[in-house]
Amino acid sequence: MREAILAIDQGTSNTKVLLIDRMGSVIARASVSLTQFYPQPGWVEQDPTAVWRSVQGAIDDCLKELDDVKLIAIAISNQRETVTAWDRHTGKSVGPAIGWQCRRTAPMCEGLKARQLEHTLHKKTGLAIDPLFAGTKMRWLIDSLESGPQRAEQGDLCLGTMDSWVLWNLTGGSVHACDASNASRTQIFNINRLQWDEELLEIFGVPRAVLPEVKASSAIYGTSASSGRIPEGIPIATLIGDSHAALFGQTGFRPGTIKATYGTGSSLMTPIPNVVLSNRGLSTTIAWVRDGEEPVYAFEGNIPVTGAAVQWLGEFLGLSDPTRDLADLAARGERAEGLYFVPAFVGLGAPHWDGTARGLITGLTRGTSPAHLARATLEAIAFQICDVFDVMQAEAGQTLDLLHADGGASGNDQLMQLQADLLGCAVLRHTSSDISAIGAAYLAGLAVGFWSSEVEIEGLHRSYDRFEPRISDYERGALREGWEQAVARAQHVS
């Protein structure tokens, strides 16, 4: 009987479940899609019950493929900053899951800025004030419920990011916990002291009683309750945010490694030796914590809209398969012919952090075709990655001469070649589209002794595709200058 780690990757658009053996190979995989809802402009929600059902469905589909597998541990990676609330006594959801892209708390964030709290929040959390982060969403959920503040103070409610929600359900409601990487994205967690911060809780109006216990990313959280094909008693040995898991899956254990995850949005992350605060639009975050060890910190740059821009344009053009058909369109032309698309649908993230910016397309002519628009959309993804990469290199104080790439959109060869061209350095793409789940599985395996060390994990087989720059420095400079001008226009749209 083969031994394997069951890795859950609870994402924005789907939930994936993998079985990963001792060689690090994926031996089974299943996926269940999810729907997002947009009840008002700028609002993004999901149904928490549907999220949990997607986890159950993907687990059952994955396990039914193989009958001869012994589960050693369960690992969970999750979409970050998405928050939900449930009744502690019944375990039932009492509100929507407010998505990480949601901007409904922008007025709250402006209120925090008006109180001149940027310095305090940045010093304690490493984060800028922005609706992306979970603290204001937690307060919104409390206020949205009947008798919400009273129920929260009494501990009758549970609040948590999606790792906490999945863990609660996997354990049959016996464990309310999260890991330090997810906690570090709430803006109410002190990344220096590794604990919920009383001053921050007061600022955001979130009672300690509703919050999960914070544990190491790689640690035993509890054991599974019997549910569907999941047997009782399997150790749940990892919770970790998906971008952090991807860095671990890329074996980015030490400073000098930088990875970009290409998804609905994108995240760049590079480890740093200690807590260093960025003054140029990067977040300082906890990459992961292994039980009994010091935390690993990282710089991160969050870009809200990358792959989502492809989906939007494909739908806008009425393509039957928006993502695939748009990639085919982009492949028809060599250049965007001076066309630039800035997909600032919800403002600009790192390194600009401009919530007032708005999306625009500039450089349109009578000869502009759908293929030019498609190409400009792929270029927009690559340009945004370049913006963060440049700042990250400067802040890290060392040359980052290789970008590790993963995530669904990284499967587009044209995009990866564009990225190498515009960065002026090689791009190394992991051939697996499931690197977050793999990284979570590595951490769970370390927690239960499935693997002995990070050195052993580095020795596992991985395959990559390499893309080298093909354009001149002059051409690269001209393209990036045009992008900078387009971004400046997007920041001044009235």
CSV table of C-alpha atoms in Angstrom, one decimal:
chain,number,residue,atom,x,y,z
A,1,MET,CA,0.0,0.0,0.0
A,2,ARG,CA,1.4,3.4,-1.0
A,3,GLU,CA,1.7,6.2,1.5
A,4,ALA,CA,0.7,9.7,0.6
A,5,ILE,CA,0.0,13.2,1.8
A,6,LEU,CA,-3.5,14.5,0.9
A,7,ALA,CA,-3.0,18.2,-0.1
A,8,ILE,CA,-6.0,20.5,-0.3
A,9,ASP,CA,-5.6,23.7,-2.3
A,10,GLN,CA,-8.7,25.8,-1.5
A,11,GLY,CA,-8.5,28.6,-4.2
A,12,THR,CA,-10.6,31.4,-5.5
A,13,SER,CA,-11.9,29.8,-8.6
A,14,ASN,CA,-11.7,26.1,-7.6
A,15,THR,CA,-10.6,23.7,-4.9
A,16,LYS,CA,-8.0,21.1,-5.9
A,17,VAL,CA,-7.0,18.0,-4.0
A,18,LEU,CA,-3.8,16.0,-4.7
A,19,LEU,CA,-2.3,12.9,-3.4
A,20,ILE,CA,1.5,13.2,-3.2
A,21,ASP,CA,3.8,10.3,-2.6
A,22,ARG,CA,7.2,10.0,-0.9
A,23,MET,CA,9.0,10.9,-4.1
A,24,GLY,CA,7.1,14.1,-4.3
A,25,SER,CA,5.1,12.9,-7.3
A,26,VAL,CA,1.4,13.6,-7.8
A,27,ILE,CA,-0.4,10.3,-8.0
A,28,ALA,CA,-4.0,11.5,-8.1
A,29,ARG,CA,-5.7,14.8,-8.5
A,30,ALA,CA,-9.2,16.2,-8.5
A,31,SER,CA,-10.8,19.7,-8.8
A,32,VAL,CA,-14.2,21.3,-8.2
A,33,SER,CA,-15.0,24.7,-9.5
A,34,LEU,CA,-16.3,27.6,-7.5
A,35,THR,CA,-18.5,30.6,-8.2
A,36,GLN,CA,-17.9,34.2,-7.1
A,37,PHE,CA,-20.7,36.7,-6.6
A,38,TYR,CA,-20.7,40.4,-7.2
A,39,PRO,CA,-23.7,41.9,-5.3
A,40,GLN,CA,-22.6,45.5,-5.7
A,41,PRO,CA,-19.8,47.2,-7.7
A,42,GLY,CA,-16.5,46.4,-6.0
A,43,TRP,CA,-18.0,43.7,-3.8
A,44,VAL,CA,-16.8,40.1,-4.2
A,45,GLU,CA,-18.3,37.2,-2.3
A,46,GLN,CA,-18.4,33.4,-2.2
A,47,ASP,CA,-20.8,31.0,-0.4
A,48,PRO,CA,-18.8,29.4,2.5
A,49,THR,CA,-21.0,26.3,2.5
A,50,ALA,CA,-20.3,25.8,-1.2
A,51,VAL,CA,-16.6,26.2,-0.5
A,52,TRP,CA,-16.7,23.4,2.1
A,53,ARG,CA,-18.7,21.2,-0.3
A,54,SER,CA,-16.1,21.8,-3.0
A,55,VAL,CA,-13.5,20.5,-0.6
A,56,GLN,CA,-15.5,17.4,0.2
A,57,GLY,CA,-16.2,16.8,-3.4
A,58,ALA,CA,-12.6,17.2,-4.5
A,59,ILE,CA,-11.4,14.9,-1.7
A,60,ASP,CA,-13.9,12.2,-2.6
A,61,ASP,CA,-13.1,12.4,-6.3
A,62,CYS,CA,-9.4,12.2,-5.6
A,63,LEU,CA,-9.6,9.3,-3.2
A,64,LYS,CA,-11.9,7.2,-5.4
A,65,GLU,CA,-9.2,7.1,-8.1
A,66,LEU,CA,-6.9,5.0,-5.8
A,67,ASP,CA,-7.8,2.2,-3.4
A,68,ASP,CA,-4.3,1.3,-2.2
A,69,VAL,CA,-3.3,4.5,-0.5
A,70,LYS,CA,-2.6,5.0,3.1
A,71,LEU,CA,-3.0,8.7,4.1
A,72,ILE,CA,-0.2,9.9,6.3
A,73,ALA,CA,-1.3,13.5,6.8
A,74,ILE,CA,-3.6,16.2,5.4
A,75,ALA,CA,-2.2,19.6,4.2
A,76,ILE,CA,-4.2,22.7,3.5
A,77,SER,CA,-3.2,25.7,1.4
A,78,ASN,CA,-5.8,28.4,0.9
A,79,GLN,CA,-6.8,31.6,-0.8
A,80,ARG,CA,-5.7,34.4,1.5
A,81,GLU,CA,-7.5,37.4,3.0
A,82,THR,CA,-10.9,35.9,2.2
A,83,VAL,CA,-12.8,35.9,5.5
A,84,THR,CA,-16.0,34.3,6.7
A,85,ALA,CA,-18.0,33.9,10.0
A,86,TRP,CA,-19.9,31.0,11.5
A,87,ASP,CA,-21.8,30.1,14.7
A,88,ARG,CA,-19.5,28.5,17.2
A,89,HIS,CA,-22.3,26.2,18.5
A,90,THR,CA,-23.9,25.0,15.3
A,91,GLY,CA,-20.9,25.3,13.0
A,92,LYS,CA,-23.2,26.9,10.3
A,93,SER,CA,-22.1,29.9,8.2
A,94,VAL,CA,-23.8,33.1,9.2
A,95,GLY,CA,-22.6,35.4,6.4
A,96,PRO,CA,-20.8,35.4,3.1
A,97,ALA,CA,-17.1,34.7,2.5
A,98,ILE,CA,-15.8,38.2,1.7
A,99,GLY,CA,-13.3,37.7,-1.1
A,100,TRP,CA,-9.8,39.0,-1.0
A,101,GLN,CA,-10.6,41.1,-4.1
A,102,CYS,CA,-13.5,42.8,-2.4
A,103,ARG,CA,-13.3,46.6,-1.9
A,104,ARG,CA,-16.4,47.1,0.3
A,105,THR,CA,-14.3,48.2,3.3
A,106,ALA,CA,-12.5,51.0,1.4
A,107,PRO,CA,-14.4,53.6,3.5
A,108,MET,CA,-13.1,51.9,6.7
A,109,CYS,CA,-9.6,52.0,5.3
A,110,GLU,CA,-9.9,55.7,4.5
A,111,GLY,CA,-11.1,56.2,8.1
A,112,LEU,CA,-7.9,54.5,9.4
A,113,LYS,CA,-5.8,56.7,7.2
A,114,ALA,CA,-7.7,59.8,8.5
A,115,ARG,CA,-6.7,58.7,12.0
A,116,GLN,CA,-3.1,58.7,10.9
A,117,LEU,CA,-2.6,55.0,11.7
A,118,GLU,CA,-0.5,54.0,8.8
A,119,HIS,CA,2.8,54.1,10.7
A,120,THR,CA,1.4,52.0,13.6
A,121,LEU,CA,-0.1,49.4,11.4
A,122,HIS,CA,2.9,49.2,9.1
A,123,LYS,CA,5.3,48.8,12.1
A,124,LYS,CA,3.4,46.0,13.7
A,125,THR,CA,2.1,44.1,10.7
A,126,GLY,CA,4.3,45.0,7.7
A,127,LEU,CA,1.2,45.9,5.7
A,128,ALA,CA,-0.2,49.0,4.1
A,129,ILE,CA,-3.8,50.1,4.8
A,130,ASP,CA,-5.9,48.5,2.1
A,131,PRO,CA,-9.2,46.6,1.8
A,132,LEU,CA,-7.2,43.6,0.6
A,133,PHE,CA,-6.3,42.7,4.1
A,134,ALA,CA,-8.7,40.9,6.4
A,135,GLY,CA,-9.1,43.0,9.5
A,136,THR,CA,-11.6,45.5,8.1
A,137,LYS,CA,-13.6,42.6,6.5
A,138,MET,CA,-13.8,40.9,9.9
A,139,ARG,CA,-15.2,44.1,11.4
A,140,TRP,CA,-17.7,44.4,8.5
A,141,LEU,CA,-18.9,40.9,9.0
A,142,ILE,CA,-19.5,41.5,12.8
A,143,ASP,CA,-21.4,44.7,12.0
A,144,SER,CA,-23.5,43.1,9.3
A,145,LEU,CA,-25.0,40.4,11.7
A,146,GLU,CA,-27.9,40.9,14.0
A,147,SER,CA,-26.5,41.5,17.5
A,148,GLY,CA,-23.1,40.8,15.8
A,149,PRO,CA,-21.0,42.9,18.2
A,150,GLN,CA,-22.6,41.3,21.3
A,151,ARG,CA,-22.3,37.8,19.8
A,152,ALA,CA,-18.7,38.4,18.9
A,153,GLU,CA,-17.8,39.7,22.4
A,154,GLN,CA,-19.4,36.6,24.0
A,155,GLY,CA,-17.5,34.3,21.7
A,156,ASP,CA,-20.6,32.9,20.1
A,157,LEU,CA,-19.1,33.6,16.6
A,158,CYS,CA,-16.0,32.3,14.9
A,159,LEU,CA,-14.2,34.5,12.4
A,160,GLY,CA,-11.5,33.1,10.2
A,161,THR,CA,-9.7,33.0,6.9
A,162,MET,CA,-10.4,30.0,4.7
A,163,ASP,CA,-7.8,27.8,6.3
A,164,SER,CA,-9.7,28.1,9.6
A,165,TRP,CA,-13.1,27.4,7.9
A,166,VAL,CA,-11.8,24.3,6.2
A,167,LEU,CA,-10.0,23.1,9.3
A,168,TRP,CA,-13.1,23.6,11.4
A,169,ASN,CA,-15.1,21.4,9.1
A,170,LEU,CA,-12.4,18.8,8.6
A,171,THR,CA,-12.2,18.3,12.4
A,172,GLY,CA,-16.0,18.2,12.8
A,173,GLY,CA,-16.0,21.6,14.6
A,174,SER,CA,-13.4,20.7,17.3
A,175,VAL,CA,-10.6,23.0,16.2
A,176,HIS,CA,-10.6,26.7,15.5
A,177,ALA,CA,-7.1,27.7,14.5
A,178,CYS,CA,-5.1,29.3,11.7
A,179,ASP,CA,-1.4,29.4,10.8
A,180,ALA,CA,1.0,32.4,11.2
A,181,SER,CA,1.2,33.0,7.4
A,182,ASN,CA,-2.6,33.6,7.2
A,183,ALA,CA,-2.7,35.5,10.5
A,184,SER,CA,0.0,37.9,9.1
A,185,ARG,CA,-2.4,38.9,6.4
A,186,THR,CA,-5.2,40.1,8.7
A,187,GLN,CA,-3.5,43.4,9.9
A,188,ILE,CA,-4.4,42.5,13.5
A,189,PHE,CA,-1.5,40.1,14.0
A,190,ASN,CA,1.8,41.4,15.3
A,191,ILE,CA,4.5,39.8,13.1
A,192,ASN,CA,7.3,40.7,15.6
A,193,ARG,CA,5.6,39.1,18.6
A,194,LEU,CA,3.7,36.4,16.7
A,195,GLN,CA,0.4,37.0,18.4
A,196,TRP,CA,-2.9,38.8,18.0
A,197,ASP,CA,-2.1,42.4,19.1
A,198,GLU,CA,-4.4,44.1,21.6
A,199,GLU,CA,-3.9,47.6,20.3
A,200,LEU,CA,-4.7,46.4,16.7
A,201,LEU,CA,-7.8,44.5,17.9
A,202,GLU,CA,-9.0,47.7,19.5
A,203,ILE,CA,-8.3,49.7,16.4
A,204,PHE,CA,-10.3,47.3,14.2
A,205,GLY,CA,-12.9,46.5,16.7
A,206,VAL,CA,-12.4,42.7,16.5
A,207,PRO,CA,-12.8,40.9,19.8
A,208,ARG,CA,-10.2,38.3,20.7
A,209,ALA,CA,-13.0,35.8,21.5
A,210,VAL,CA,-13.9,35.3,17.8
A,211,LEU,CA,-10.4,34.6,16.6
A,212,PRO,CA,-8.6,31.3,16.0
A,213,GLU,CA,-5.6,30.1,17.8
A,214,VAL,CA,-2.5,30.8,15.8
A,215,LYS,CA,0.0,28.0,15.3
A,216,ALA,CA,3.0,27.2,13.2
A,217,SER,CA,2.4,26.5,9.5
A,218,SER,CA,3.9,23.0,9.8
A,219,ALA,CA,2.4,21.5,12.9
A,220,ILE,CA,-0.3,19.1,14.1
A,221,TYR,CA,-3.6,20.9,14.3
A,222,GLY,CA,-5.8,18.0,15.1
A,223,THR,CA,-7.2,15.0,13.3
A,224,SER,CA,-9.9,14.5,10.7
A,225,ALA,CA,-13.5,13.6,11.5
A,226,SER,CA,-15.0,10.9,9.3
A,227,SER,CA,-16.6,12.6,6.3
A,228,GLY,CA,-17.2,11.0,2.9
A,229,ARG,CA,-14.0,9.1,1.9
A,230,ILE,CA,-11.9,10.8,4.6
A,231,PRO,CA,-11.4,8.4,7.5
A,232,GLU,CA,-11.3,9.5,11.1
A,233,GLY,CA,-8.0,10.2,12.7
A,234,ILE,CA,-5.7,11.5,9.9
A,235,PRO,CA,-3.4,14.2,11.3
A,236,ILE,CA,-3.9,17.7,9.8
A,237,ALA,CA,-0.3,18.8,9.7
A,238,THR,CA,-0.2,22.1,7.7
A,239,LEU,CA,-2.2,25.2,7.2
A,240,ILE,CA,-0.6,27.9,5.0
A,241,GLY,CA,-1.5,30.7,2.6
A,242,ASP,CA,-1.3,29.6,-1.1
A,243,SER,CA,1.4,32.1,-2.1
A,244,HIS,CA,3.6,31.1,0.9
A,245,ALA,CA,3.0,27.5,0.0
A,246,ALA,CA,4.1,28.1,-3.6
A,247,LEU,CA,7.4,29.6,-2.3
A,248,PHE,CA,8.0,26.6,-0.2
A,249,GLY,CA,7.1,24.3,-3.1
A,250,GLN,CA,9.7,26.1,-5.2
A,251,THR,CA,12.2,25.3,-2.4
A,252,GLY,CA,12.7,29.0,-1.9
A,253,PHE,CA,14.0,28.4,1.5
A,254,ARG,CA,16.7,31.1,1.5
A,255,PRO,CA,17.2,34.8,0.5
A,256,GLY,CA,18.1,35.3,-3.1
A,257,THR,CA,15.1,33.2,-4.4
A,258,ILE,CA,12.2,35.1,-5.9
A,259,LYS,CA,9.0,33.5,-7.2
A,260,ALA,CA,5.9,34.8,-8.9
A,261,THR,CA,2.6,33.0,-8.7
A,262,TYR,CA,0.3,33.8,-11.7
A,263,GLY,CA,-3.4,33.3,-10.8
A,264,THR,CA,-6.5,35.5,-10.7
A,265,GLY,CA,-4.1,38.0,-9.2
A,266,SER,CA,-0.4,37.6,-8.7
A,267,SER,CA,2.0,37.5,-5.8
A,268,LEU,CA,5.8,37.9,-5.9
A,269,MET,CA,7.7,36.7,-2.8
A,270,THR,CA,11.3,36.5,-1.7
A,271,PRO,CA,12.6,35.4,1.7
A,272,ILE,CA,14.5,37.9,3.9
A,273,PRO,CA,16.8,37.1,6.8
A,274,ASN,CA,14.7,39.1,9.4
A,275,VAL,CA,11.9,41.6,9.8
A,276,VAL,CA,12.6,44.5,7.5
A,277,LEU,CA,9.9,47.0,6.6
A,278,SER,CA,9.6,48.2,3.1
A,279,ASN,CA,9.2,51.9,2.2
A,280,ARG,CA,8.5,51.2,-1.4
A,281,GLY,CA,5.2,49.5,-1.5
A,282,LEU,CA,6.1,45.9,-0.5
A,283,SER,CA,4.5,44.0,2.3
A,284,THR,CA,6.6,42.3,4.9
A,285,THR,CA,5.0,39.0,5.8
A,286,ILE,CA,5.5,35.7,7.5
A,287,ALA,CA,6.4,33.2,4.9
A,288,TRP,CA,6.0,30.2,7.1
A,289,VAL,CA,6.8,28.9,10.6
A,290,ARG,CA,7.8,25.3,11.3
A,291,ASP,CA,6.9,24.0,14.8
A,292,GLY,CA,9.7,24.8,17.3
A,293,GLU,CA,11.6,27.0,14.8
A,294,GLU,CA,12.0,30.7,14.2
A,295,PRO,CA,9.7,32.2,11.5
A,296,VAL,CA,10.8,32.8,8.0
A,297,TYR,CA,9.9,36.3,6.8
A,298,ALA,CA,9.5,37.5,3.2
A,299,PHE,CA,8.9,40.6,1.1
A,300,GLU,CA,5.8,40.3,-0.9
A,301,GLY,CA,4.2,42.3,-3.7
A,302,ASN,CA,0.5,41.7,-4.3
A,303,ILE,CA,-1.1,42.5,-7.7
A,304,PRO,CA,-4.9,42.3,-7.6
A,305,VAL,CA,-5.6,41.7,-11.3
A,306,THR,CA,-3.5,39.6,-13.6
A,307,GLY,CA,-5.2,36.4,-14.8
A,308,ALA,CA,-8.6,38.1,-14.1
A,309,ALA,CA,-7.8,40.6,-16.8
A,310,VAL,CA,-7.5,37.7,-19.3
A,311,GLN,CA,-10.9,36.3,-18.2
A,312,TRP,CA,-12.5,39.8,-18.4
A,313,LEU,CA,-11.3,40.6,-21.9
A,314,GLY,CA,-12.2,37.2,-23.2
A,315,GLU,CA,-15.7,37.6,-21.8
A,316,PHE,CA,-15.9,41.2,-23.1
A,317,LEU,CA,-15.0,39.9,-26.6
A,318,GLY,CA,-17.7,37.2,-26.3
A,319,LEU,CA,-15.2,34.3,-26.7
A,320,SER,CA,-16.6,30.9,-25.9
A,321,ASP,CA,-13.6,29.9,-23.8
A,322,PRO,CA,-12.4,33.3,-22.6
A,323,THR,CA,-9.0,32.3,-21.3
A,324,ARG,CA,-7.9,29.8,-23.9
A,325,ASP,CA,-9.4,31.7,-26.9
A,326,LEU,CA,-7.7,34.9,-25.8
A,327,ALA,CA,-4.4,33.1,-25.6
A,328,ASP,CA,-4.9,31.9,-29.1
A,329,LEU,CA,-5.7,35.5,-30.2
A,330,ALA,CA,-2.6,36.8,-28.6
A,331,ALA,CA,-0.4,34.3,-30.4
A,332,ARG,CA,-1.5,35.7,-33.8
A,333,GLY,CA,0.4,39.0,-33.4
A,334,GLU,CA,4.0,39.8,-32.6
A,335,ARG,CA,3.4,43.1,-30.9
A,336,ALA,CA,0.6,45.2,-29.3
A,337,GLU,CA,1.5,48.0,-31.7
A,338,GLY,CA,1.8,50.7,-29.0
A,339,LEU,CA,-1.3,49.5,-27.2
A,340,TYR,CA,-1.2,49.4,-23.4
A,341,PHE,CA,-3.9,47.9,-21.0
A,342,VAL,CA,-3.7,48.8,-17.3
A,343,PRO,CA,-6.2,46.5,-15.6
A,344,ALA,CA,-6.7,48.6,-12.5
A,345,PHE,CA,-10.2,47.4,-12.0
A,346,VAL,CA,-9.9,47.7,-8.2
A,347,GLY,CA,-7.1,50.2,-8.2
A,348,LEU,CA,-3.4,49.3,-8.3
A,349,GLY,CA,-1.7,47.0,-5.8
A,350,ALA,CA,2.1,46.8,-5.2
A,351,PRO,CA,4.2,48.8,-5.5
A,352,HIS,CA,1.8,51.6,-6.2
A,353,TRP,CA,-1.1,50.9,-3.7
A,354,ASP,CA,-3.4,53.4,-5.4
A,355,GLY,CA,-7.0,52.5,-4.8
A,356,THR,CA,-8.2,55.5,-6.9
A,357,ALA,CA,-6.5,54.3,-10.1
A,358,ARG,CA,-8.9,52.9,-12.7
A,359,GLY,CA,-8.4,50.6,-15.6
A,360,LEU,CA,-7.7,52.0,-19.0
A,361,ILE,CA,-6.6,51.1,-22.5
A,362,THR,CA,-4.4,53.6,-24.3
A,363,GLY,CA,-2.9,53.7,-27.8
A,364,LEU,CA,-6.0,52.7,-29.7
A,365,THR,CA,-6.0,53.3,-33.4
A,366,ARG,CA,-8.3,52.4,-36.2
A,367,GLY,CA,-6.1,49.4,-36.9
A,368,THR,CA,-6.4,48.0,-33.4
A,369,SER,CA,-7.6,44.4,-33.5
A,370,PRO,CA,-8.8,41.9,-30.9
A,371,ALA,CA,-5.4,40.2,-31.3
A,372,HIS,CA,-3.6,43.4,-30.3
A,373,LEU,CA,-5.9,43.7,-27.2
A,374,ALA,CA,-5.1,40.1,-26.3
A,375,ARG,CA,-1.4,40.7,-26.6
A,376,ALA,CA,-1.6,43.9,-24.5
A,377,THR,CA,-3.4,41.9,-21.8
A,378,LEU,CA,-0.6,39.4,-21.6
A,379,GLU,CA,1.9,42.3,-21.6
A,380,ALA,CA,0.0,43.9,-18.7
A,381,ILE,CA,0.5,40.9,-16.6
A,382,ALA,CA,4.2,40.8,-17.3
A,383,PHE,CA,4.7,44.6,-16.8
A,384,GLN,CA,3.0,44.4,-13.4
A,385,ILE,CA,5.3,41.6,-12.4
A,386,CYS,CA,8.3,43.7,-13.6
A,387,ASP,CA,7.2,46.7,-11.4
A,388,VAL,CA,7.2,44.5,-8.3
A,389,PHE,CA,10.4,42.6,-9.2
A,390,ASP,CA,12.4,45.8,-9.6
A,391,VAL,CA,11.3,47.2,-6.2
A,392,MET,CA,11.9,43.8,-4.6
A,393,GLN,CA,15.4,43.6,-5.9
A,394,ALA,CA,16.2,47.1,-4.6
A,395,GLU,CA,14.6,46.4,-1.2
A,396,ALA,CA,16.3,43.0,-0.8
A,397,GLY,CA,19.7,44.6,-1.6
A,398,GLN,CA,20.9,41.9,-3.9
A,399,THR,CA,20.7,40.9,-7.5
A,400,LEU,CA,17.7,38.6,-8.3
A,401,ASP,CA,18.7,37.2,-11.6
A,402,LEU,CA,16.2,34.4,-12.0
A,403,LEU,CA,12.4,34.4,-11.6
A,404,HIS,CA,10.7,31.2,-10.5
A,405,ALA,CA,7.2,31.0,-12.0
A,406,ASP,CA,4.1,29.0,-11.1
A,407,GLY,CA,0.3,29.2,-11.1
A,408,GLY,CA,-2.2,28.5,-13.8
A,409,ALA,CA,-1.4,31.5,-16.1
A,410,SER,CA,2.3,30.5,-16.1
A,411,GLY,CA,1.3,27.6,-18.4
A,412,ASN,CA,1.1,30.2,-21.3
A,413,ASP,CA,4.5,30.0,-23.1
A,414,GLN,CA,4.0,33.4,-24.7
A,415,LEU,CA,3.4,35.0,-21.4
A,416,MET,CA,6.6,33.4,-19.9
A,417,GLN,CA,8.6,34.5,-22.9
A,418,LEU,CA,7.2,38.1,-22.6
A,419,GLN,CA,8.2,38.0,-18.9
A,420,ALA,CA,11.7,37.0,-19.6
A,421,ASP,CA,12.0,39.7,-22.3
A,422,LEU,CA,10.6,42.5,-20.2
A,423,LEU,CA,12.6,41.5,-17.1
A,424,GLY,CA,15.8,41.0,-18.9
A,425,CYS,CA,16.5,37.8,-17.0
A,426,ALA,CA,15.6,34.1,-17.2
A,427,VAL,CA,12.3,32.8,-16.1
A,428,LEU,CA,12.2,29.2,-14.7
A,429,ARG,CA,8.7,27.8,-14.8
A,430,HIS,CA,7.7,24.8,-12.6
A,431,THR,CA,5.9,22.4,-14.9
A,432,SER,CA,3.3,21.5,-12.3
A,433,SER,CA,0.3,23.8,-12.0
A,434,ASP,CA,-0.2,22.6,-8.4
A,435,ILE,CA,2.8,24.1,-6.7
A,436,SER,CA,0.9,25.5,-3.8
A,437,ALA,CA,-0.6,22.1,-2.9
A,438,ILE,CA,2.8,20.6,-3.3
A,439,GLY,CA,4.4,23.1,-1.0
A,440,ALA,CA,1.8,22.5,1.6
A,441,ALA,CA,2.4,18.8,1.3
A,442,TYR,CA,6.1,19.3,1.9
A,443,LEU,CA,5.4,21.1,5.1
A,444,ALA,CA,2.9,18.5,6.3
A,445,GLY,CA,5.4,15.8,5.4
A,446,LEU,CA,8.1,17.5,7.5
A,447,ALA,CA,5.7,17.7,10.5
A,448,VAL,CA,4.9,14.0,10.5
A,449,GLY,CA,8.4,12.7,9.5
A,450,PHE,CA,7.4,11.7,5.9
A,451,TRP,CA,10.5,13.7,4.9
A,452,SER,CA,13.3,14.4,7.2
A,453,SER,CA,14.5,17.8,6.2
A,454,GLU,CA,14.4,20.6,3.7
A,455,VAL,CA,17.6,19.2,2.2
A,456,GLU,CA,15.8,15.9,1.4
A,457,ILE,CA,12.9,17.9,-0.2
A,458,GLU,CA,15.4,19.8,-2.3
A,459,GLY,CA,16.6,16.5,-3.6
A,460,LEU,CA,13.2,15.4,-4.9
A,461,HIS,CA,12.8,15.4,-8.6
A,462,ARG,CA,11.2,18.6,-10.1
A,463,SER,CA,11.0,19.6,-13.8
A,464,TYR,CA,11.1,23.1,-15.2
A,465,ASP,CA,10.9,25.0,-18.5
A,466,ARG,CA,13.4,27.8,-18.9
A,467,PHE,CA,12.8,31.1,-20.9
A,468,GLU,CA,15.6,33.4,-21.8
A,469,PRO,CA,15.3,37.1,-22.9
A,470,ARG,CA,15.3,37.6,-26.6
A,471,ILE,CA,14.9,41.4,-27.1
A,472,SER,CA,17.5,44.2,-26.8
A,473,ASP,CA,17.9,46.5,-23.9
A,474,TYR,CA,16.8,49.4,-26.0
A,475,GLU,CA,13.5,47.7,-27.0
A,476,ARG,CA,12.9,46.6,-23.4
A,477,GLY,CA,13.4,50.1,-22.2
A,478,ALA,CA,11.0,51.6,-24.8
A,479,LEU,CA,8.3,49.1,-23.9
A,480,ARG,CA,8.6,49.7,-20.2
A,481,GLU,CA,8.7,53.5,-20.6
A,482,GLY,CA,5.4,53.2,-22.5
A,483,TRP,CA,3.9,51.1,-19.7
A,484,GLU,CA,5.0,53.6,-17.0
A,485,GLN,CA,3.2,56.4,-18.9
A,486,ALA,CA,0.1,54.3,-19.2
A,487,VAL,CA,0.2,53.6,-15.4
A,488,ALA,CA,0.6,57.3,-14.7
A,489,ARG,CA,-2.5,58.0,-16.8
A,490,ALA,CA,-4.5,55.3,-14.9
A,491,GLN,CA,-3.6,57.0,-11.6
A,492,HIS,CA,-5.1,60.3,-12.8
A,493,VAL,CA,-8.3,59.1,-14.3
A,494,SER,CA,-11.0,61.4,-12.9
